[in-house]
Coordinates of C-alpha atoms in Angstrom, one line a residue:
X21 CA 7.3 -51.1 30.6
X22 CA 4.8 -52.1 33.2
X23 CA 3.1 -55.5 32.5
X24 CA -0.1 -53.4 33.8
X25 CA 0.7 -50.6 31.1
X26 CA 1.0 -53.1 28.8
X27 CA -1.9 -54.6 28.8
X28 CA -3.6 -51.4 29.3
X29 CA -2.2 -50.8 26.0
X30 CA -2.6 -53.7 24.2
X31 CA -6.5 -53.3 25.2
X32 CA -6.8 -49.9 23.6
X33 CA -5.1 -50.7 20.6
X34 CA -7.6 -53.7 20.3
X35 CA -10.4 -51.3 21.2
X36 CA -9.5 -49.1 18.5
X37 CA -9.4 -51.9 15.9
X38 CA -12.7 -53.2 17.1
X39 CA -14.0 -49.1 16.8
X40 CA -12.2 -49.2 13.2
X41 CA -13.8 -52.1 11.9
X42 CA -17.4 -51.3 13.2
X43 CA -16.8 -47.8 11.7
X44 CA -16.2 -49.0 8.5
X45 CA -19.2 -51.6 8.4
X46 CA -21.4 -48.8 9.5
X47 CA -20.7 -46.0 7.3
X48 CA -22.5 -46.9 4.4
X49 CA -25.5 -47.8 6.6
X50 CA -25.1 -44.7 8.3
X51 CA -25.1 -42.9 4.8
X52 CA -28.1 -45.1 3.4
X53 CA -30.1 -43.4 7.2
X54 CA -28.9 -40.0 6.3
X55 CA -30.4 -39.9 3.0
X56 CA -33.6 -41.6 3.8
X57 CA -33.7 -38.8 7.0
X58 CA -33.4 -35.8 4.3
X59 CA -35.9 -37.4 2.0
X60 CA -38.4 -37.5 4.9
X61 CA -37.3 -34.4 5.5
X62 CA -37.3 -31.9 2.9
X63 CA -38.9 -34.2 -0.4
X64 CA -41.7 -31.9 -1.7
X65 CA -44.3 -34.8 -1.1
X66 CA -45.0 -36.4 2.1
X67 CA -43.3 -40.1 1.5
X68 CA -43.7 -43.5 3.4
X69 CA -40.2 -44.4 5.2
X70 CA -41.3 -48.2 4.7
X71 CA -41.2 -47.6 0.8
X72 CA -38.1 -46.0 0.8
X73 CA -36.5 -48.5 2.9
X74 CA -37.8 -51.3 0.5
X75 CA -36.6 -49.1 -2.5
X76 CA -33.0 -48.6 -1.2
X77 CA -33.4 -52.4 -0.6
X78 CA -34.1 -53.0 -3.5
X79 CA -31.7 -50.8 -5.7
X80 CA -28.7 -53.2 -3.6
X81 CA -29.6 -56.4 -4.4
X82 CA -30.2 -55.1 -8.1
X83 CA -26.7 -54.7 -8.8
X84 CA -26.2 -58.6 -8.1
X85 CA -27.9 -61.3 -10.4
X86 CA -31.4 -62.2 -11.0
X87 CA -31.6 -64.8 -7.9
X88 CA -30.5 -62.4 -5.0
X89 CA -33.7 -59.9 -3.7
X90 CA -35.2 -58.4 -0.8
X91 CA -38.1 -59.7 0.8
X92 CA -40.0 -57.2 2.7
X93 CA -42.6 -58.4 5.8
X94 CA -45.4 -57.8 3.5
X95 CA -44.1 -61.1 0.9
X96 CA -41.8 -63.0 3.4
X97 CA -44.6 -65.2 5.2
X98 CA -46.0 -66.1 2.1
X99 CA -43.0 -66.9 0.8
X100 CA -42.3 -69.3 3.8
X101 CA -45.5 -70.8 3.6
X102 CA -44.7 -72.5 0.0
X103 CA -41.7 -73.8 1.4
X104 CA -43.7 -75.2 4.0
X105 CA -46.5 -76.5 2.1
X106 CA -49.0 -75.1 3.9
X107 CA -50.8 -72.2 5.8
X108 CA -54.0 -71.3 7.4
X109 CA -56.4 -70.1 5.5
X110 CA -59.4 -71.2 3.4
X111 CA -57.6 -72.8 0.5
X112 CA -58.3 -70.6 -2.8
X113 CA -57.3 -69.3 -5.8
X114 CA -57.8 -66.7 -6.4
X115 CA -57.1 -63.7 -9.0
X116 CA -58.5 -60.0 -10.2
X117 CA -59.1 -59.1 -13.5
X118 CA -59.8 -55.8 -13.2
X119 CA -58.0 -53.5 -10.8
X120 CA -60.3 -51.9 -8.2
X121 CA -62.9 -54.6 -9.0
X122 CA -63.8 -57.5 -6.4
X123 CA -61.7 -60.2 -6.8
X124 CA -62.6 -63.9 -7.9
X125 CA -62.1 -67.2 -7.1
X126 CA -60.4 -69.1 -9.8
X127 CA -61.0 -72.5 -8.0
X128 CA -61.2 -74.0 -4.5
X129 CA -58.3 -76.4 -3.8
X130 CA -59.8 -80.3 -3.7
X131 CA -61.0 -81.1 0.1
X132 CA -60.4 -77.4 0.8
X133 CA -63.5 -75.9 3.4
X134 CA -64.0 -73.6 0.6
X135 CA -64.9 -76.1 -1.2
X136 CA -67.0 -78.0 1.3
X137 CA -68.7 -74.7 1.9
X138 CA -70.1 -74.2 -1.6
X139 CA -67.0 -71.2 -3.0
X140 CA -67.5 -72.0 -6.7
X141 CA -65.0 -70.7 -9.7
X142 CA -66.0 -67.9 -10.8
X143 CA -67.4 -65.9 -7.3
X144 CA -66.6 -62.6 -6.9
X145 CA -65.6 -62.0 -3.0
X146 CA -68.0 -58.9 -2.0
X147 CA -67.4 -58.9 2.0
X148 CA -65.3 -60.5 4.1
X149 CA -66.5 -60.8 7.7
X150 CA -69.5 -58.2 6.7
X151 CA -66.7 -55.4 5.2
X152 CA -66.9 -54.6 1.5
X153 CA -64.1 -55.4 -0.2
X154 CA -65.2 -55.1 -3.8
X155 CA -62.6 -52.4 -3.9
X156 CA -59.5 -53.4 -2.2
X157 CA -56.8 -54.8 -4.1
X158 CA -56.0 -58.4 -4.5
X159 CA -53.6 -59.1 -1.0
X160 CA -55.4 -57.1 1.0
X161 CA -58.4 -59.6 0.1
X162 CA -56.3 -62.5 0.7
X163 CA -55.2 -61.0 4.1
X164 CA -58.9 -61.2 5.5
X165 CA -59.2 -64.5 4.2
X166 CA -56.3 -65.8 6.1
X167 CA -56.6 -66.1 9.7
X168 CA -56.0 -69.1 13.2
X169 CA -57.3 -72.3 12.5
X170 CA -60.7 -73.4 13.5
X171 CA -62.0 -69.4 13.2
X172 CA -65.0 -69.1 10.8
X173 CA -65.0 -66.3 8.3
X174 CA -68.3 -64.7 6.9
X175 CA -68.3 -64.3 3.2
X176 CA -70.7 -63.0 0.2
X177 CA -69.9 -63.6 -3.1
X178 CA -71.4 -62.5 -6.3
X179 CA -72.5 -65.6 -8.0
X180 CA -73.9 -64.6 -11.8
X181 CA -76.7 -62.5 -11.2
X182 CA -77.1 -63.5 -7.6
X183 CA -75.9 -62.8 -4.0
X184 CA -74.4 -65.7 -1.6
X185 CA -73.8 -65.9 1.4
X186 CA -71.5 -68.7 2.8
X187 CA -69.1 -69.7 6.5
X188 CA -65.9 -71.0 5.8
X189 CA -64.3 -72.7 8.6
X190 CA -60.2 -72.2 8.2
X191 CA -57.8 -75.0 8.7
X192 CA -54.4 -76.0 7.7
X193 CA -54.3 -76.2 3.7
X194 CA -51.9 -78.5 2.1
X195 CA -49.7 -77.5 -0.5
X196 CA -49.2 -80.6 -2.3
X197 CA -45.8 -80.8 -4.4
X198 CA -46.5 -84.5 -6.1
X199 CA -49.2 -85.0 -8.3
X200 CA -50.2 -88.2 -10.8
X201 CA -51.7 -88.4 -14.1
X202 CA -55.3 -87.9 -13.1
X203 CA -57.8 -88.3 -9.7
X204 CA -59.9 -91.4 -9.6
X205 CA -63.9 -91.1 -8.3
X206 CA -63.0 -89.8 -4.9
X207 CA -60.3 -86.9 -6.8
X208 CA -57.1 -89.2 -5.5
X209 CA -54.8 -88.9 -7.7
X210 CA -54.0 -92.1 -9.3
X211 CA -49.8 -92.6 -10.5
X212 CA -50.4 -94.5 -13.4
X213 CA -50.6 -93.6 -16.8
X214 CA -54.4 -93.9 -17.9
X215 CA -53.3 -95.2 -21.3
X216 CA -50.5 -97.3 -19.9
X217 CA -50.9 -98.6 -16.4
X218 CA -47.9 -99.7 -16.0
X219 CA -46.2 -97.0 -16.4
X220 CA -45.5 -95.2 -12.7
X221 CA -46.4 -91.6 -13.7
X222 CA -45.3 -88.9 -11.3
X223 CA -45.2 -85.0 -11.3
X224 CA -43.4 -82.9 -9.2
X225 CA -44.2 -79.1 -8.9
X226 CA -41.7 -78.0 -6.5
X227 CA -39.1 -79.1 -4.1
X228 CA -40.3 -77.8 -0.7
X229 CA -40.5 -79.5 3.3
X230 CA -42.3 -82.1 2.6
X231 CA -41.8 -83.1 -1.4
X232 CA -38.8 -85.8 -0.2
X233 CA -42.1 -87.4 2.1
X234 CA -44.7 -87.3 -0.5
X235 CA -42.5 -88.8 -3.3
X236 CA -41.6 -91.5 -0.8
X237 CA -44.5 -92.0 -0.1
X238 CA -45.9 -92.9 -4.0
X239 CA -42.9 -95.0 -4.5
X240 CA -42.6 -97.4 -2.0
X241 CA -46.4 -98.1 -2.8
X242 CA -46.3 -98.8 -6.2
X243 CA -42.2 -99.6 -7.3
X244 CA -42.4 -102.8 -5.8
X245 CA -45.5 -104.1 -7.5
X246 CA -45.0 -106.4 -10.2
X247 CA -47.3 -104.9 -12.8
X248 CA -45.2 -101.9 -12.6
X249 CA -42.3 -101.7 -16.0
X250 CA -41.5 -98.2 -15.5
X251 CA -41.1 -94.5 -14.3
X252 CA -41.8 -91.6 -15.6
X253 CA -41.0 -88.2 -13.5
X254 CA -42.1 -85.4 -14.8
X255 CA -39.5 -82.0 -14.0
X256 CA -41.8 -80.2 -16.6
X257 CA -42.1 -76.5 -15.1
X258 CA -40.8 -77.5 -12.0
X259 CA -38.5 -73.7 -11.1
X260 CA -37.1 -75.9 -8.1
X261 CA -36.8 -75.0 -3.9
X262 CA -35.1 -76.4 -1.9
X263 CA -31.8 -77.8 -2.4
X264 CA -31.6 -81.0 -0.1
X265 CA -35.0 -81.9 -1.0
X266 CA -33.5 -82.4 -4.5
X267 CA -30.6 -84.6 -2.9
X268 CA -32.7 -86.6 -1.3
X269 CA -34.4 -87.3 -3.9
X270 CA -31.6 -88.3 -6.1
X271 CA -30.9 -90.4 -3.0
X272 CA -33.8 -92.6 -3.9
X273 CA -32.7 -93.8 -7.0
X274 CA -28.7 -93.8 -6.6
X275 CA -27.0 -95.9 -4.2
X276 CA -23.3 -94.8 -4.9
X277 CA -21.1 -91.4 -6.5
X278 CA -22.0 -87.8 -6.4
X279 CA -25.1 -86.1 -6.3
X280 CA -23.7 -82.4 -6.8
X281 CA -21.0 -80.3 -5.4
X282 CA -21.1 -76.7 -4.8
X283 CA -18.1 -73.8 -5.1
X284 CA -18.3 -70.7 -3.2
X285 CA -16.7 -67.4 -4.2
X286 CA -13.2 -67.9 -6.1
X287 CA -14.1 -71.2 -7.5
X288 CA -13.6 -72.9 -3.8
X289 CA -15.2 -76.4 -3.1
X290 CA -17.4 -76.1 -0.3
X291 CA -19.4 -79.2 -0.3
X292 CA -19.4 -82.7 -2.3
X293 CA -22.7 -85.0 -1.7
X294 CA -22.9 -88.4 -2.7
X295 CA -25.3 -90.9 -2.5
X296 CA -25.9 -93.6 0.5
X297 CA -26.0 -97.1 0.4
X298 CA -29.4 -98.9 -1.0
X299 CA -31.8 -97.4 -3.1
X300 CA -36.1 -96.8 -3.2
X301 CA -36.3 -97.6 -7.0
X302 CA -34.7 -100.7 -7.8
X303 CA -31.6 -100.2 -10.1
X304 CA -33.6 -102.4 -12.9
X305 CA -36.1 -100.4 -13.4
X306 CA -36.2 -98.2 -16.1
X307 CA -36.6 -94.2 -15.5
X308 CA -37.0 -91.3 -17.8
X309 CA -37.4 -87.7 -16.9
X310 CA -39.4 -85.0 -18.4
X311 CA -37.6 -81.1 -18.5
X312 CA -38.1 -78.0 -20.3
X313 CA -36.9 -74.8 -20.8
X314 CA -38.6 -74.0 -17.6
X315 CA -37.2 -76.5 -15.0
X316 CA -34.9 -74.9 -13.3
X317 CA -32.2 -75.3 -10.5
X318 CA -33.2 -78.2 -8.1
X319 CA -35.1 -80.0 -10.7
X320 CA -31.8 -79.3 -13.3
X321 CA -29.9 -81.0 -9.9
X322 CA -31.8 -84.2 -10.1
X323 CA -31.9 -84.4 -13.8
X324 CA -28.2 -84.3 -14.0
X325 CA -27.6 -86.5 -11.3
X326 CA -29.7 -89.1 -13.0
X327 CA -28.4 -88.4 -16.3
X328 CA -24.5 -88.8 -15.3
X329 CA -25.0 -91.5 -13.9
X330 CA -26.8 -93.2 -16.4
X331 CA -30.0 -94.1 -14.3
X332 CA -32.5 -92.0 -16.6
X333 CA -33.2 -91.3 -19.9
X334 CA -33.9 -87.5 -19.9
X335 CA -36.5 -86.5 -22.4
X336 CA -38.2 -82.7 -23.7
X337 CA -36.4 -80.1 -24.2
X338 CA -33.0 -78.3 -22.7
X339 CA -33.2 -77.3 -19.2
X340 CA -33.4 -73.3 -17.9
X341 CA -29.7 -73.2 -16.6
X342 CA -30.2 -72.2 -13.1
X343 CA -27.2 -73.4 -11.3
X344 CA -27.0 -71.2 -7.9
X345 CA -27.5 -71.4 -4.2
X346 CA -29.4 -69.1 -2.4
X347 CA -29.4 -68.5 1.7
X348 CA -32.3 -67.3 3.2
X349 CA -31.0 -64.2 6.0
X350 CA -33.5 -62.8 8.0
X351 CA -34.0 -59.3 8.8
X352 CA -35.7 -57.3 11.4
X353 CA -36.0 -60.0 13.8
X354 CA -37.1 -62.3 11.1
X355 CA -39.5 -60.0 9.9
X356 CA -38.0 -59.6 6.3
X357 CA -35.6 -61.5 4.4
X358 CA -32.2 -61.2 2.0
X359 CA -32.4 -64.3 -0.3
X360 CA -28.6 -64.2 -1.3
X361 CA -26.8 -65.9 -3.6
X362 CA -23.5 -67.6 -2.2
X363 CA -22.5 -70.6 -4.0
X364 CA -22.7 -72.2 -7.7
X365 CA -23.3 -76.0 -8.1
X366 CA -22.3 -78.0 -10.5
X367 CA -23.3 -81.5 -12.0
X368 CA -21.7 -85.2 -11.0
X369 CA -18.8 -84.5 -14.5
X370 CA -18.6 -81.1 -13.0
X371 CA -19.9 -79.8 -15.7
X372 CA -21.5 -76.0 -15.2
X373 CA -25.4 -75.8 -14.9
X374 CA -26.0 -72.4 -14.4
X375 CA -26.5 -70.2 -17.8
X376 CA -24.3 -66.7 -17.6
X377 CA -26.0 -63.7 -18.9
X378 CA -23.8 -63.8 -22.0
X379 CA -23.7 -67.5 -22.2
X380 CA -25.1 -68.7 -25.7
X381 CA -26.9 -72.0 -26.7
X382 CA -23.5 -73.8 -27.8
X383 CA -22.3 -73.1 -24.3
X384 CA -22.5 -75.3 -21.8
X385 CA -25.0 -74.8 -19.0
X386 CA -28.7 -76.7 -17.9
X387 CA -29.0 -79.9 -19.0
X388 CA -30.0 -81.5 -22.1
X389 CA -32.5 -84.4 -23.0
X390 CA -30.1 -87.6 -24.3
X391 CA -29.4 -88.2 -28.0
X392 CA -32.8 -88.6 -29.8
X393 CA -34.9 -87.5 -26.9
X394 CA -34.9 -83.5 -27.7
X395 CA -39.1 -83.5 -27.9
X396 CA -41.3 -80.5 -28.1
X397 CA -45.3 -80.0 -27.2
X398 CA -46.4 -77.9 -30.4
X399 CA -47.1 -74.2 -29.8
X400 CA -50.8 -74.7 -30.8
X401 CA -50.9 -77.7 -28.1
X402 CA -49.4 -76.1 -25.5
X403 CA -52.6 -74.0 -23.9
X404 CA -54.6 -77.1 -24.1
X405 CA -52.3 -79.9 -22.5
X406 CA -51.9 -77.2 -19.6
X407 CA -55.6 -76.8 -19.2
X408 CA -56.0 -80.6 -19.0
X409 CA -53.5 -80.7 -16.1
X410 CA -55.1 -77.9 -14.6
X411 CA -58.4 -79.6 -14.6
X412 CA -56.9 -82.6 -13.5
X413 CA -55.7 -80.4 -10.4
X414 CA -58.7 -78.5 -9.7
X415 CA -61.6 -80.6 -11.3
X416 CA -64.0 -77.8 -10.5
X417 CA -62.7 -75.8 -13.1
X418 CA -63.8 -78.4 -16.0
X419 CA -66.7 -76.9 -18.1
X420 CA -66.1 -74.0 -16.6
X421 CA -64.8 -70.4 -18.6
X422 CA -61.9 -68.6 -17.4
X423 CA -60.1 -67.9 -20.1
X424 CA -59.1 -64.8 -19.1
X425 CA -57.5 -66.2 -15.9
X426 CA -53.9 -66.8 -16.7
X427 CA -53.7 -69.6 -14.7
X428 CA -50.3 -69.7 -13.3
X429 CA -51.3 -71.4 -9.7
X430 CA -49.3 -71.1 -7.3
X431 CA -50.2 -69.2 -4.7
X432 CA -54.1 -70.2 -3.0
X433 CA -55.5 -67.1 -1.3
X434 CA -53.8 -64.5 -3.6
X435 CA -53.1 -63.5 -7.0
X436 CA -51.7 -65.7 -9.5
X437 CA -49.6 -63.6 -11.6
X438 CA -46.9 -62.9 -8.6
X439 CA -46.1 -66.8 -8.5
X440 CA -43.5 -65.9 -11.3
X441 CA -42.0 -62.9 -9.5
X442 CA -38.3 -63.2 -10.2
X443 CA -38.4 -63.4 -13.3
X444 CA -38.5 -65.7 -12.2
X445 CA -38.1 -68.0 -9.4
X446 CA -40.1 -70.6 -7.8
X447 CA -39.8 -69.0 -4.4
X448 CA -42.0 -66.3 -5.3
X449 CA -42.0 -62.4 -4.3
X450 CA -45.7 -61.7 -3.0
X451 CA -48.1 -63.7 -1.9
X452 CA -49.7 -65.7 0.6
X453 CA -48.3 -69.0 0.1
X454 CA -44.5 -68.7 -0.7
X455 CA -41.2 -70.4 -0.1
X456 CA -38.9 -69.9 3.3
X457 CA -35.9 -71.6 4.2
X458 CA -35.2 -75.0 5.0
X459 CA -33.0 -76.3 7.9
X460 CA -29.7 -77.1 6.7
X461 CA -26.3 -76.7 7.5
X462 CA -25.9 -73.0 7.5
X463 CA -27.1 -69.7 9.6
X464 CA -29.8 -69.6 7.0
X465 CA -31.8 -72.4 4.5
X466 CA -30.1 -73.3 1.7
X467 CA -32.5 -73.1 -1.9
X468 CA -32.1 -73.9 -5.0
X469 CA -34.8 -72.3 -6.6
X470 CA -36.4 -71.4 -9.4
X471 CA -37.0 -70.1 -13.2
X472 CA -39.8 -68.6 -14.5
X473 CA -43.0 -69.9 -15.0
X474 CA -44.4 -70.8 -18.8
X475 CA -45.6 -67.4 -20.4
X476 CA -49.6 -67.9 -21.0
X477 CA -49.6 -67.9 -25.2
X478 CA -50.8 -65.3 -26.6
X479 CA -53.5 -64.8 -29.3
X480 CA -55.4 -68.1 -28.5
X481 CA -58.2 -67.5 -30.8
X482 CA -55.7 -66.5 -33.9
X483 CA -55.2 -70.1 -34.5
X484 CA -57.4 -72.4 -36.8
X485 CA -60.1 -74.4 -34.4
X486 CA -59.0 -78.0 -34.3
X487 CA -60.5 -80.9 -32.9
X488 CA -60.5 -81.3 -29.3
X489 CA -58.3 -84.2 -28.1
X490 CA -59.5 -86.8 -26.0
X491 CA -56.6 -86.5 -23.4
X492 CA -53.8 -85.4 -22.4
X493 CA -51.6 -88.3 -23.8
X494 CA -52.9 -87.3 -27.0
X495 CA -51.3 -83.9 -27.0
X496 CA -48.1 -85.1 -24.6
X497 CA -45.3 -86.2 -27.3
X498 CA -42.3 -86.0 -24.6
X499 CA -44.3 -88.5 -22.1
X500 CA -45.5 -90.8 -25.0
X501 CA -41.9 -90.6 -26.0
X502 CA -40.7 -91.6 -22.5
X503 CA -42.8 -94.5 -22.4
X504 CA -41.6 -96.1 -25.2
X505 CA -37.8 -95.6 -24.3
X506 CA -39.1 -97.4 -21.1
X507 CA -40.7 -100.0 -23.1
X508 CA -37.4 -100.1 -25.5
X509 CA -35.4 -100.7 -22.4
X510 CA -37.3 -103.2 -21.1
X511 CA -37.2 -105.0 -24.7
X512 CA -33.1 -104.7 -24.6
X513 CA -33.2 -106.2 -21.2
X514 CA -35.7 -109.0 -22.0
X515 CA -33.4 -109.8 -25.0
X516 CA -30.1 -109.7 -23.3
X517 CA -31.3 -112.1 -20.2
X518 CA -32.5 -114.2 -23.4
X519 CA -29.2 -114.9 -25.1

């Protein structure tokens, strides 16, 4: 044969391989178009092509497990603005208790311009630019409050039995991911236990961009001080993000060994980190950890790191059991998203985090608090500890009644029940603030996110009235039990340099 016929045929053949393969890629999409086609076509009611696109969507990533979704345009910029940790906007929360009633601002976020323009808990948002929107639902609200920086919006809000109007000038608003015990007279927050000042007190709410930065920040201002005897962080609630911010983290406080490795399909090793050289906290000083049935994925990568390695004491109660990656794809020309799940990760012992959907408590998934150290806020103290950190967040919220707000904030300029979307994960579904991807070292951000958020109890006025405590310490049994495994450390230390 001809070398010119036979590369003529050898490009054919690889032509009609190429056609093969696309064919079968495309099928199902092609069959996916068909049916949306005759469903616009011939469905008795007129229907919206966008919904059933979202629907079909929907129905795929269904069939996978609870951490794989779609994210249509209309959720995926909030959801990269909590990644982010911030967004332009006003810097509410807000909520709507009644559906096709105005919605209402829950609380300004501390050195927000709502609150420097007078937005109180409590207002109900009437217009927006001079347009009612008394009836519009909740995120088409939040839409019209977002907008460029420096741009003014108009607003008038119901405020009891009066009418006020107010400008808010937008600017960037700060999601902040490390927070302390309480603010000082200015609403810092101050890291120190109130009751125990030397005790380095630091809670983290997420893992997002800029959580590594912030936590640096706290530590390498107060670890090095000499009135300081301990650390306590606080995973409490945390449903995770993003998955090197939780190795970085680790980072600080482990200067040799592995972090976490993670398996792809089949079992396969894809990737082993280990700690650098030097560490933020010095390897004397004692640590313990907070968790609880909902801190989940990156926050369950930290506290096992720590634990293995025996550089915390991990106190509260057993971990959610979230022990998958996600990768953030986009779609539509980054429009929308596929958050997909393509890898497990497992602790330093290689021991299996993530809980199966038939796994029971004497498996082995999450991770546990250390012998003794299994401690539980009481049911009945539960609703009031979180309203002390909440007021501690927002203080415009003390003395003020919004007890039929369940506060789940997460999301400023939107609702508050969608923060718990997944069921839920701490990259949320809808809303204005959410979680995107992170650069790592794939085609798309690598998370490690989330569990569901604390249910808000139920019945709150069935239970016996009992004093009000003082504090938060006074209702906090894991953190007073963290302290004094700090301080017990300590004492075994002061006793072994002794002899």
């Amino acid at each position: 044969m001809l070398p010119r016929n036979l590369t003529l045929l050898c490009s054919v053949l690889v032509i009609s391989f190429a056609c093969y393969v696309i064919h079968q890629r495309t099928r199902t999409a092609m069959m996916v178009g068909e049916a949306l086609e005759m469903i616009d076509r011939f469905y008795v009611e007129p229907v919206d092509r966008r919904t059933l696109l979202t629907s079909a969507m929907a129905g795929m990533t269904s069939t996978l497990d609870q951490h794989s979704e779609y994210i249509p345009p209309v959720s995926y910029q909030a959801f990269q603005d909590t990644i982010h940790q911030e967004f332009a906007g006003i810097g509410i929360y807000v909520d709507q208790p009644v559906e096709n009633e105005p919605v209402r601002v829950i609380t300004p976020l501390v050195g927000s311009p709502a609150l420097l323009a007078g937005l109180m808990p409590g207002d109900a948002i009437l217009e927006v630019d001079h347009e009612y929107v008394g009836d519009l639902d909740i995120r088409s609200v939040s839409e019209r409050l977002r907008g460029p920086i420096a741009t003014t919006v108009e607003l008038l809000v119901q405020r009891g039995d009066e009418k006020v109007k107010l400008s808010v000038k937008r600017d960037t608003i700060q999601l902040e991911s490390v927070i302390g015990d309480h603010r000082d007279e200015n609403n810092d927050w101050v890291f120190r236990v109130r009751q125990q000042p030397d005790i380095v007190y630091v809670r983290m709410t997420s893992f997002g961009d800029k959580t590594v930065s912030e936590l640096r920040n706290v530590l390498s201002r107060l670890v090095p001080k000499s009135d300081v005897s301990g650390l306590v962080l606080d995973l409490r609630g945390n449903g995770g993000g993003l998955l090197h911010a939780a190795v970085e983290v680790c980072d600080m406080f482990l200067s040799s060994g592995k972090i976490v490795s993670t398996k792809t399909r089949g079992g396969v090793v894809e990737d082993e980190v280990s700690a650098t050289a030097g560490t933020l906290v010095p390897p004397r000083m004692p640590v313990a950890i907070l968790i609880d049935e909902h801190s989940a994925s990156a926050s369950e990568i930290v506290a096992a790191a720590l634990q293995d390695h025996g550089r915390a004491t991990i106190v509260g109660t057993r971990s959610y059991g979230k022990g998958t990656v996600q990768n953030i794809l986009p779609l539509e020309y980054g429009r929308s998203a596929l958050r997909l799940t393509v890898a497990k990760y497992y602790r330093p012992s290689d021991k299996n985090i993530h809980r199966g959907i038939d796994d029971t408590e004497e498996d082995v998934w999450g991770v546990s608090p250390d012998p003794g150290m299994n401690v539980k806020v009481p049911e009945e103290d539960l609703r009031q500890l979180a309203r002390f950190w909440e007021e501690a967040s927002y203080p415009s919220l003390k003395n003020r009644d919004l007890a039929d707000a369940h506060l789940k904030l997460v999301d400023p300029d939107r609702q508050v029940e969608s923060a718990a979307d997944e069921g839920t994960s701490q990259p949320q579904k809808e809303s204005s603030e959410q979680e995107p991807p992170s650069p790592e070292n794939k085609t798309a951000p690598e998370t490690a996110d989330s569990a569901p958020d604390a249910d808000t109890p139920e019945n709150e006025n069935s239970q016996t009235e009992r004093p009000h405590p003082k504090s938060a310490w006074d209702l906090d049994a894991p953190l007073r039990t963290a302290v004094e495994a700090i301080r017990s450390t300590n004492g075994a230390a002061s006793r072994a340099a002794a002899a």
